Coordinates of N, CA and C in Angstrom, one line a residue:
X1133 N -32.2 -4.7 -105.5 CA -32.9 -4.0 -105.8 C -32.6 -2.6 -105.7
X1134 N -33.1 -1.6 -106.4 CA -32.8 -0.2 -106.2 C -34.1 0.4 -105.9
X1135 N -33.9 1.4 -105.0 CA -35.3 1.8 -104.4 C -34.8 3.6 -104.6
X1136 N -35.7 4.2 -104.8 CA -35.3 5.8 -105.4 C -36.6 6.5 -104.4
X1137 N -36.4 7.2 -103.6 CA -37.2 8.3 -102.9 C -36.4 9.7 -103.1
X1138 N -37.5 10.6 -103.3 CA -37.5 12.1 -103.5 C -38.3 13.0 -102.4
X1139 N -37.5 14.1 -101.9 CA -38.0 14.5 -101.0 C -37.6 16.1 -101.6
X1140 N -37.9 17.1 -101.0 CA -37.6 18.5 -101.4 C -37.4 19.2 -100.1
X1141 N -36.3 20.1 -100.3 CA -35.8 20.7 -98.9 C -35.8 22.4 -100.0
X1142 N -34.9 23.1 -99.6 CA -34.4 24.4 -100.4 C -34.2 24.0 -102.1
X1143 N -33.3 22.8 -102.3 CA -33.5 22.2 -103.5 C -33.7 21.0 -103.2
X1144 N -34.1 20.2 -104.3 CA -34.3 18.6 -104.4 C -33.3 17.7 -103.7
X1145 N -33.6 16.6 -103.1 CA -32.9 15.6 -102.7 C -33.1 14.1 -102.9
X1146 N -32.5 13.4 -103.4 CA -32.8 12.0 -104.0 C -32.0 10.7 -103.2
X1147 N -32.4 10.0 -103.0 CA -32.0 8.9 -102.3 C -32.4 7.6 -103.1
X1148 N -30.9 6.8 -103.0 CA -31.1 5.4 -103.7 C -30.8 4.2 -102.9
X1149 N -31.3 3.4 -102.6 CA -30.8 2.4 -101.7 C -30.4 1.4 -102.5
X1150 N -29.0 1.5 -103.1 CA -28.5 0.7 -104.2 C -27.1 0.6 -103.7
X1151 N -26.0 -0.4 -104.3 CA -24.7 -0.8 -104.5 C -24.1 0.4 -105.2
X1152 N -23.1 1.0 -104.6 CA -22.9 2.3 -105.1 C -21.9 2.1 -106.6
X1153 N -21.0 1.2 -106.6 CA -20.1 1.0 -107.7 C -21.5 0.5 -108.9
X1154 N -22.1 -0.2 -108.5 CA -23.4 -0.7 -110.0 C -24.1 0.6 -110.1
X1155 N -24.4 1.3 -109.0 CA -25.4 2.4 -109.4 C -24.6 3.2 -110.3
X1156 N -23.3 3.9 -110.1 CA -22.5 4.7 -110.9 C -22.5 4.0 -112.6
X1157 N -22.2 2.5 -112.3 CA -22.1 1.9 -114.2 C -23.6 2.1 -114.3
X1158 N -24.4 2.2 -114.0 CA -26.1 2.4 -114.5 C -26.2 3.6 -115.1
X1159 N -25.7 4.8 -114.3 CA -25.9 5.9 -114.4 C -25.1 6.8 -115.4
X1160 N -25.8 8.1 -116.3 CA -24.9 8.7 -116.8 C -25.0 10.0 -115.8
X1161 N -24.0 10.6 -115.8 CA -23.9 12.0 -115.1 C -23.9 12.9 -116.0
X1162 N -24.9 13.8 -115.4 CA -25.3 15.3 -116.3 C -24.4 16.4 -116.1
X1163 N -23.6 17.1 -117.1 CA -23.2 18.6 -116.9 C -23.4 19.0 -115.7
X1164 N -22.8 19.7 -114.9 CA -23.2 20.4 -113.8 C -23.1 19.4 -112.5
X1165 N -22.6 18.2 -112.6 CA -22.5 17.2 -111.6 C -21.5 17.1 -111.0
X1166 N -21.1 17.0 -109.6 CA -19.7 16.5 -109.0 C -19.9 15.7 -107.6
X1167 N -19.2 15.1 -107.1 CA -19.2 14.3 -106.2 C -18.4 14.7 -105.1
X1168 N -19.4 14.5 -103.6 CA -18.6 14.6 -102.3 C -18.8 13.3 -101.8
X1169 N -17.5 12.5 -101.2 CA -17.7 11.3 -100.7 C -16.6 10.8 -99.9
X1170 N -16.9 9.8 -98.9 CA -15.7 9.1 -98.3 C -15.8 7.7 -98.8
X1171 N -14.9 7.0 -99.4 CA -14.9 5.7 -99.3 C -14.7 4.8 -98.0
X1172 N -15.4 3.9 -97.8 CA -15.5 2.7 -96.8 C -13.9 2.3 -96.7
X1173 N -13.8 1.8 -95.4 CA -12.6 1.3 -94.9 C -12.4 -0.1 -95.1
X1174 N -11.4 -0.9 -94.8 CA -11.4 -2.3 -95.0 C -12.2 -3.2 -94.3
X1175 N -12.8 -2.5 -93.1 CA -13.7 -3.1 -92.3 C -14.9 -3.2 -92.8
X1176 N -15.6 -2.2 -93.7 CA -16.6 -2.1 -94.2 C -16.9 -2.9 -95.5
X1177 N -15.9 -3.3 -96.0 CA -15.8 -4.0 -97.5 C -15.6 -5.1 -97.4
X1178 N -16.4 -6.3 -97.7 CA -16.0 -7.7 -97.7 C -15.3 -7.9 -98.8
X1179 N -14.1 -9.1 -98.7 CA -14.2 -10.0 -97.4 C -13.0 -9.5 -96.3
X1180 N -12.7 -8.1 -96.4 CA -12.0 -7.4 -95.1 C -10.4 -7.5 -95.0
X1181 N -10.1 -8.1 -96.4 CA -8.9 -8.4 -96.5 C -8.1 -6.8 -97.5
X1182 N -6.7 -6.7 -96.4 CA -6.4 -5.1 -96.7 C -5.9 -5.2 -98.5
X1183 N -5.6 -6.4 -99.0 CA -4.7 -6.2 -100.1 C -5.7 -5.9 -101.2
X1184 N -6.8 -6.7 -101.1 CA -8.1 -6.5 -101.9 C -8.9 -5.4 -101.7
X1185 N -8.9 -4.8 -100.5 CA -9.4 -3.7 -100.1 C -9.0 -2.7 -100.6
X1186 N -7.4 -2.5 -100.7 CA -6.7 -1.4 -101.1 C -6.8 -1.5 -103.2
X1187 N -7.0 -2.7 -103.5 CA -7.1 -2.5 -105.2 C -8.4 -1.9 -104.9
X1188 N -9.7 -2.2 -104.4 CA -11.0 -1.8 -104.6 C -11.2 -0.2 -104.2
X1189 N -10.5 0.1 -103.5 CA -10.2 1.3 -102.9 C -10.0 2.3 -104.2
X1190 N -8.5 1.9 -104.7 CA -8.0 2.8 -105.9 C -8.9 2.6 -106.9
X1191 N -9.4 1.2 -107.3 CA -10.4 1.0 -108.6 C -11.6 2.2 -108.4
X1192 N -12.2 2.0 -107.3 CA -13.6 2.7 -107.1 C -13.2 4.2 -106.9
X1193 N -12.2 4.6 -106.5 CA -11.9 6.3 -106.6 C -11.6 6.8 -108.5
X1194 N -10.9 5.9 -108.5 CA -10.7 6.1 -110.3 C -12.1 6.1 -111.1
X1195 N -13.0 5.0 -110.6 CA -14.4 5.1 -111.4 C -15.3 6.1 -111.0
X1196 N -15.2 6.7 -109.8 CA -15.8 7.9 -109.5 C -15.2 9.1 -110.3
X1197 N -14.0 9.1 -110.2 CA -13.3 10.2 -111.0 C -13.7 10.2 -112.4
X1198 N -14.0 9.2 -113.1 CA -14.1 9.1 -114.7 C -15.2 9.0 -114.7
X1199 N -16.2 8.9 -113.7 CA -18.0 9.2 -113.9 C -18.2 10.6 -113.9
X1200 N -17.8 11.5 -113.1 CA -18.1 12.8 -113.2 C -17.4 13.4 -114.4
X1201 N -18.3 14.4 -115.1 CA -18.0 15.3 -116.2 C -17.0 16.0 -116.1
X1202 N -16.5 16.5 -116.8 CA -15.1 17.4 -117.0 C -15.4 18.6 -116.5
X1203 N -16.8 19.0 -116.5 CA -17.0 20.3 -116.1 C -17.4 20.3 -114.2
X1204 N -17.2 18.9 -113.8 CA -17.3 18.9 -112.3 C -16.3 18.4 -111.9
X1205 N -15.9 18.5 -110.4 CA -15.0 18.0 -109.3 C -15.5 16.8 -108.3
X1206 N -14.6 16.2 -108.1 CA -14.8 15.1 -106.8 C -13.9 15.4 -105.6
X1207 N -14.8 15.6 -104.6 CA -13.9 15.6 -103.5 C -14.1 14.7 -102.6
X1208 N -12.9 14.4 -102.1 CA -13.0 13.0 -101.0 C -12.4 13.3 -99.5
X1209 N -13.0 12.9 -98.8 CA -13.1 13.2 -97.3 C -12.6 11.8 -96.7
X1210 N -11.3 11.8 -96.4 CA -10.6 10.2 -95.8 C -9.7 10.4 -94.7
X1211 N -10.1 9.3 -93.9 CA -9.2 9.3 -92.5 C -8.1 8.3 -92.9
X1212 N -6.7 8.4 -92.6 CA -6.0 7.2 -92.7 C -5.9 6.3 -91.4
X1213 N -5.4 5.0 -91.8 CA -5.6 4.1 -90.6 C -4.5 3.1 -90.6
X1214 N -4.2 2.4 -89.5 CA -3.1 1.5 -89.6 C -3.2 0.0 -89.9
X1215 N -2.7 -0.6 -90.6 CA -2.7 -2.0 -90.8 C -1.4 -2.6 -90.5
X1216 N -1.6 -3.6 -89.6 CA -0.5 -4.5 -89.0 C 0.5 -3.2 -88.4
X1217 N 0.3 -2.3 -87.8 CA 0.8 -1.0 -87.4 C 1.5 -0.2 -88.2
X1218 N 1.2 -0.3 -89.8 CA 1.9 0.0 -90.7 C 0.8 1.3 -91.2
X1219 N 1.4 2.6 -91.1 CA 0.3 3.6 -91.6 C 0.1 3.4 -93.0
X1220 N -1.3 3.6 -93.2 CA -2.0 3.8 -94.8 C -2.4 5.3 -95.2
X1221 N -1.7 5.7 -95.7 CA -1.9 7.1 -96.4 C -3.0 7.1 -97.3
X1222 N -4.3 7.4 -96.9 CA -5.3 7.4 -98.0 C -5.0 8.4 -99.2
X1223 N -4.1 9.4 -98.9 CA -4.4 10.5 -99.7 C -3.3 10.2 -100.9
X1224 N -2.4 9.3 -100.6 CA -1.5 8.5 -101.8 C -2.5 7.8 -102.2
X1225 N -3.4 7.1 -101.8 CA -4.2 5.8 -102.7 C -4.8 6.6 -103.4
X1226 N -5.4 7.7 -103.3 CA -6.3 8.6 -104.0 C -5.4 9.3 -105.1
X1227 N -4.2 9.6 -105.0 CA -3.1 10.2 -106.1 C -3.1 9.2 -107.0
X1228 N -2.8 7.7 -106.4 CA -2.8 6.4 -107.6 C -3.8 6.4 -108.4
X1229 N -5.1 6.4 -107.9 CA -6.5 6.4 -108.6 C -6.3 7.7 -109.7
X1230 N -6.2 8.7 -109.1 CA -6.1 10.2 -110.2 C -5.2 9.8 -111.2
X1231 N -4.1 9.1 -110.8 CA -2.9 8.7 -112.1 C -3.8 7.7 -113.2
X1232 N -4.5 6.9 -112.5 CA -5.4 6.0 -113.4 C -6.2 6.6 -114.2
X1233 N -7.1 7.5 -113.6 CA -8.1 8.5 -114.4 C -7.6 9.5 -115.3
X1234 N -6.4 10.0 -115.0 CA -5.9 11.2 -115.5 C -6.6 12.4 -115.2
X1235 N -6.7 12.4 -113.8 CA -7.3 13.4 -113.2 C -6.1 14.3 -112.4
X1236 N -6.3 15.4 -112.3 CA -5.1 16.3 -111.6 C -6.1 16.8 -110.1
X1237 N -5.2 17.1 -109.3 CA -5.5 17.5 -107.5 C -5.6 18.8 -108.1
X1238 N -6.9 19.3 -107.6 CA -7.2 21.0 -107.5 C -6.8 21.3 -106.4
X1239 N -6.8 21.1 -104.9 CA -6.2 21.3 -103.3 C -6.7 20.2 -102.7
X1240 N -5.8 20.3 -101.6 CA -5.7 19.2 -100.6 C -5.8 20.0 -99.0
X1241 N -6.8 19.7 -98.8 CA -7.1 20.3 -97.1 C -6.7 19.3 -96.0
X1242 N -6.4 20.0 -94.7 CA -6.4 19.0 -93.8 C -7.7 19.2 -92.8
X1243 N -8.3 18.5 -92.4 CA -9.6 18.7 -91.1 C -9.0 17.9 -89.8
X1244 N -9.1 19.0 -89.1 CA -8.9 18.6 -87.6 C -10.0 17.9 -87.0
X1245 N -9.8 16.6 -86.7 CA -11.0 15.6 -85.6 C -11.1 15.7 -84.5
X1246 N -9.7 16.3 -84.0 CA -9.5 16.5 -82.5 C -8.5 17.7 -82.5
X1247 N -8.6 18.4 -81.5 CA -7.7 19.8 -81.2 C -6.5 19.4 -81.5
X1248 N -5.7 20.4 -82.5 CA -4.2 20.5 -82.5 C -3.5 20.2 -81.4
X1249 N -2.5 19.1 -81.6 CA -1.7 18.7 -80.4 C -2.2 17.4 -79.7
X1250 N -3.4 17.0 -80.5 CA -4.0 15.9 -79.4 C -2.8 14.6 -80.0
X1251 N -2.6 13.7 -79.2 CA -1.6 12.6 -79.2 C -2.9 11.3 -79.8
X1252 N -3.1 11.0 -80.7 CA -3.7 9.7 -81.3 C -3.1 8.3 -81.3
X1253 N -3.3 7.6 -80.5 CA -2.4 6.3 -80.8 C -3.0 5.3 -81.8
X1254 N -4.0 5.6 -82.2 CA -4.8 4.6 -83.2 C -5.0 5.2 -84.7
X1255 N -6.2 5.8 -85.0 CA -6.3 6.7 -86.0 C -5.9 8.1 -85.8
X1256 N -5.3 8.8 -86.9 CA -5.0 10.2 -86.7 C -6.0 11.1 -86.1
X1257 N -5.6 12.0 -85.8 CA -6.5 13.0 -85.3 C -7.0 14.3 -86.3
X1258 N -6.6 13.7 -87.6 CA -7.1 14.5 -88.7 C -7.5 13.9 -90.1
X1259 N -8.3 14.5 -90.8 CA -8.7 13.9 -92.1 C -8.2 14.4 -93.2
X1260 N -7.9 14.1 -94.5 CA -7.7 14.5 -95.6 C -9.3 15.0 -96.3
X1261 N -9.0 16.0 -96.9 CA -10.0 16.5 -98.1 C -9.0 16.9 -99.5
X1262 N -9.4 15.9 -100.5 CA -8.9 16.2 -101.4 C -9.8 16.6 -102.4
X1263 N -9.6 17.6 -103.6 CA -10.5 17.6 -104.8 C -9.8 17.4 -106.2
X1264 N -10.3 16.7 -106.9 CA -10.0 16.3 -108.3 C -10.7 16.7 -109.4
X1265 N -10.3 17.1 -110.7 CA -11.1 17.1 -111.8 C -10.3 16.6 -113.0
X1266 N -11.1 16.3 -113.8 CA -10.5 15.6 -115.2 C -10.4 16.6 -116.0
X1267 N -11.1 17.9 -115.7 CA -11.3 19.0 -116.6 C -10.1 20.0 -116.3
X1268 N -10.4 21.0 -117.0 CA -9.4 22.2 -116.7 C -9.0 22.5 -115.5
X1269 N -7.9 22.7 -114.8 CA -7.7 23.3 -113.4 C -7.8 24.6 -113.3
X1270 N -8.4 25.2 -112.8 CA -8.1 26.7 -112.4 C -8.2 27.1 -111.0
X1271 N -7.0 27.9 -110.6 CA -6.8 28.0 -109.2 C -7.9 28.9 -108.5
X1272 N -8.7 28.3 -107.6 CA -9.9 29.1 -106.8 C -9.6 30.4 -106.7
X1273 N -10.7 31.3 -107.0 CA -10.9 32.6 -106.8 C -10.6 32.9 -105.0
X1274 N -11.6 31.8 -104.1 CA -11.6 31.9 -102.7 C -11.4 30.5 -102.4
X1275 N -10.1 30.1 -102.2 CA -9.9 28.7 -102.0 C -10.4 28.3 -100.5
X1276 N -10.3 29.0 -99.5 CA -10.5 29.1 -98.0 C -9.2 28.5 -97.5
X1277 N -9.5 28.0 -96.3 CA -8.1 27.8 -95.4 C -7.9 26.4 -95.8
X1278 N -6.3 25.8 -95.9 CA -5.4 24.9 -96.1 C -5.8 23.8 -94.8
X1279 N -6.2 24.4 -93.5 CA -6.5 23.8 -92.2 C -7.9 23.9 -91.8
X1280 N -8.7 23.0 -91.6 CA -9.8 23.2 -90.7 C -9.4 22.9 -89.6
X1281 N -9.6 23.7 -88.6 CA -9.4 23.4 -87.2 C -10.7 22.5 -86.5
X1282 N -11.7 22.2 -87.1 CA -12.8 21.5 -86.6 C -13.6 21.1 -87.8
X1283 N -14.0 19.6 -87.8 CA -14.6 19.0 -88.8 C -16.3 19.4 -88.8
X1284 N -16.9 19.6 -87.5 CA -18.4 19.9 -87.1 C -18.7 18.9 -86.8
X1285 N -20.2 19.1 -86.2 CA -20.7 18.0 -85.5 C -21.2 16.9 -86.9
X1286 N -20.8 15.5 -86.1 CA -21.2 14.3 -86.9 C -22.3 13.9 -86.5
X1287 N -23.1 13.2 -87.5 CA -24.4 12.8 -87.4 C -24.4 11.3 -87.1
X1288 N -23.4 10.5 -87.7 CA -22.8 9.1 -86.8 C -21.3 9.1 -86.7
X1289 N -21.2 7.8 -86.6 CA -19.6 7.7 -86.1 C -18.8 7.7 -87.6
X1290 N -19.6 7.7 -88.5 CA -18.3 7.6 -89.7 C -18.7 8.9 -90.5
X1291 N -19.6 9.7 -90.2 CA -20.0 10.9 -90.9 C -18.8 11.7 -91.2
X1292 N -18.9 12.4 -92.2 CA -18.2 13.7 -92.5 C -18.7 14.6 -91.6
X1293 N -17.9 15.5 -90.6 CA -18.5 16.9 -89.9 C -19.2 17.6 -90.8
X1294 N -20.4 18.3 -90.4 CA -20.8 19.3 -90.8 C -20.2 20.7 -91.6
X1295 N -19.3 21.0 -90.9 CA -18.5 22.1 -91.3 C -17.8 21.6 -92.4
X1296 N -17.1 20.4 -92.5 CA -16.2 20.2 -93.7 C -17.0 20.0 -94.9
X1297 N -18.3 19.5 -94.6 CA -19.2 19.3 -95.7 C -19.9 20.7 -96.2
X1298 N -19.9 21.6 -95.0 CA -20.3 23.0 -96.1 C -19.2 23.6 -96.6
X1299 N -18.1 23.3 -96.3 CA -16.6 23.8 -97.0 C -16.8 23.3 -98.3
X1300 N -16.9 21.8 -98.6 CA -16.6 21.2 -99.7 C -18.0 21.9 -100.8
X1301 N -19.2 21.6 -100.2 CA -20.4 22.4 -100.9 C -20.5 23.7 -101.3
X1302 N -19.6 24.3 -100.6 CA -19.7 26.1 -100.8 C -18.5 26.1 -102.0
X1303 N -17.6 25.6 -101.9 CA -16.5 25.8 -103.0 C -17.1 25.1 -104.3
X1304 N -17.8 24.1 -104.3 CA -18.7 23.5 -105.6 C -19.6 24.4 -106.1
X1305 N -20.4 25.4 -105.1 CA -21.3 26.4 -105.7 C -20.6 27.5 -106.3
X1306 N -19.6 27.8 -105.2 CA -19.1 29.1 -105.9 C -18.1 29.1 -106.7
X1307 N -17.2 28.1 -107.0 CA -16.2 28.2 -107.9 C -16.1 27.3 -109.0
X1308 N -17.5 26.3 -109.1 CA -17.4 25.3 -110.5 C -18.6 25.8 -110.8
X1309 N -19.1 25.0 -111.9 CA -20.6 24.9 -112.5 C -21.5 23.8 -111.8
X1310 N -20.9 23.3 -110.7 CA -21.9 22.3 -110.2 C -23.4 22.8 -109.7
X1311 N -24.2 21.9 -110.0 CA -25.6 22.2 -109.8 C -26.2 21.3 -108.8
X1312 N -25.8 19.9 -109.2 CA -25.9 18.7 -108.4 C -24.8 17.9 -107.8
X1313 N -25.2 17.7 -106.5 CA -23.9 16.9 -105.6 C -24.3 15.7 -105.5
X1314 N -23.5 14.5 -105.7 CA -23.6 13.4 -105.8 C -22.9 12.6 -104.6
X1315 N -23.3 11.7 -103.6 CA -22.7 11.1 -102.5 C -22.7 9.7 -102.7
X1316 N -22.0 8.5 -103.4 CA -22.5 7.6 -103.6 C -22.4 6.7 -102.5
X1317 N -21.6 7.0 -101.2 CA -21.7 6.5 -100.0 C -22.2 7.1 -99.0
X1318 N -23.3 7.7 -99.2 CA -24.0 8.9 -98.7 C -24.2 8.4 -97.0
X1319 N -24.5 7.4 -96.5 CA -24.3 7.3 -95.0 C -25.9 7.8 -94.6
X1320 N -25.8 8.8 -93.7 CA -26.8 9.4 -92.9 C -27.0 10.7 -93.8
X1321 N -26.2 11.0 -94.8 CA -26.6 12.1 -95.6 C -26.2 13.7 -95.2
X1322 N -25.3 13.5 -94.5 CA -24.5 15.0 -94.1 C -24.5 15.8 -95.3
X1323 N -23.6 15.1 -96.4 CA -23.2 15.7 -97.6 C -24.2 16.4 -98.5
X1324 N -25.0 15.6 -98.4 CA -27.0 16.0 -99.0 C -27.3 17.1 -98.4
X1325 N -27.5 16.9 -97.1 CA -27.9 18.1 -96.4 C -27.3 19.4 -96.4
X1326 N -26.1 19.5 -96.6 CA -25.2 20.7 -96.8 C -25.4 21.2 -98.4
X1327 N -25.5 20.3 -99.4 CA -25.6 20.7 -100.4 C -27.3 21.7 -100.7
X1328 N -28.0 21.0 -100.0 CA -29.4 21.5 -100.1 C -29.3 22.9 -99.5
X1329 N -29.0 23.0 -98.2 CA -28.9 23.8 -97.6 C -28.1 25.2 -98.7
X1330 N -27.2 25.0 -99.2 CA -26.7 26.2 -100.0 C -27.2 26.5 -101.2
X1331 N -28.4 25.4 -101.5 CA -29.1 26.0 -102.6 C -28.8 24.6 -103.9
X1332 N -28.1 23.6 -103.9 CA -27.8 22.8 -104.7 C -28.6 21.4 -104.4
X1333 N -29.1 20.9 -105.5 CA -29.7 19.8 -105.8 C -28.7 18.6 -105.0
X1334 N -29.2 17.4 -104.6 CA -28.2 16.2 -104.0 C -28.9 15.1 -104.4
X1335 N -28.0 14.3 -104.7 CA -28.3 12.7 -104.9 C -27.5 11.9 -103.9
X1336 N -28.0 10.9 -103.2 CA -27.1 9.9 -102.4 C -27.6 8.4 -102.4
X1337 N -26.5 7.7 -102.4 CA -26.6 6.3 -102.6 C -26.0 5.5 -101.6
X1338 N -27.0 4.3 -100.9 CA -26.5 3.7 -99.4 C -27.0 2.6 -99.7
X1339 N -26.4 1.4 -99.3 CA -26.9 -0.1 -99.3 C -28.1 0.0 -97.9
X1340 N -28.0 0.5 -97.0 CA -28.8 0.3 -95.9 C -29.9 1.2 -96.1
X1341 N -31.0 0.3 -95.9 CA -32.1 0.7 -96.0 C -32.6 2.0 -94.7
X1342 N -31.9 1.8 -93.4 CA -32.2 2.7 -92.2 C -31.4 3.9 -92.8
X1343 N -30.0 3.5 -93.3 CA -29.3 4.7 -93.7 C -30.0 5.8 -94.6
X1344 N -30.5 5.2 -95.3 CA -31.3 5.9 -96.7 C -32.3 6.9 -96.0
X1345 N -33.0 6.3 -95.0 CA -34.4 7.0 -94.7 C -33.9 7.9 -93.6
X1346 N -32.4 8.0 -92.9 CA -32.2 9.0 -92.3 C -31.4 9.9 -93.3
X1347 N -31.2 9.6 -94.2 CA -30.5 10.8 -95.3 C -31.5 11.8 -96.0
X1348 N -32.7 11.1 -95.9 CA -33.8 11.8 -96.2 C -34.1 13.0 -95.3
X1349 N -33.9 12.5 -94.6 CA -34.4 13.7 -93.2 C -33.2 14.3 -92.5
X1350 N -32.2 14.1 -93.2 CA -30.9 14.9 -92.3 C -31.0 16.3 -92.5
X1351 N -30.7 17.4 -91.5 CA -30.5 18.8 -91.8 C -29.4 19.1 -91.0
X1352 N -28.7 19.8 -91.2 CA -27.6 20.5 -90.5 C -28.0 21.7 -89.6

């Protein structure tokens, strides 16, 4: 079942309780639509088997890139993981998806999750933020920093930090024709709140009713 709820901030926000890939298949993206999102880890995608998750990750990233119109862009925020002691580089998986979708990389930023110099035994102390488009690539006039020293406040354990959300959404507002930002794995809605704060409309999708309610109320 898909539930839709709309609320109004400086710009409108709409949240759907639905499965993301199915929702994308059932919807057509209007001109001026872009995506900012983080794809789930293997621990969040049944049956929690790495090889199946890897194929799902690449396929879903390619689906997202193909869904966005050529005047829009897609920004992914992803943290690497280890699987049986082997480092899994999600920026590489996104590049594989881009090759399948015939999309090009516009920029690649590093976002520090912990202070530089931190030694992390498990997850890395940084995340990737990569921007892709199937349209014409234009060098940004105001590209911003390549390394963000702080992701910002996280509304929940798997959230994209508030500062990173603002950097992504501000870029879309200032450098592209984006008027609507979609997050098909919106969690508690940090991306939606950042887009609204900058005057962009936003659409979120999540399976969890609890997270959908939180996404409607989220402010930065």
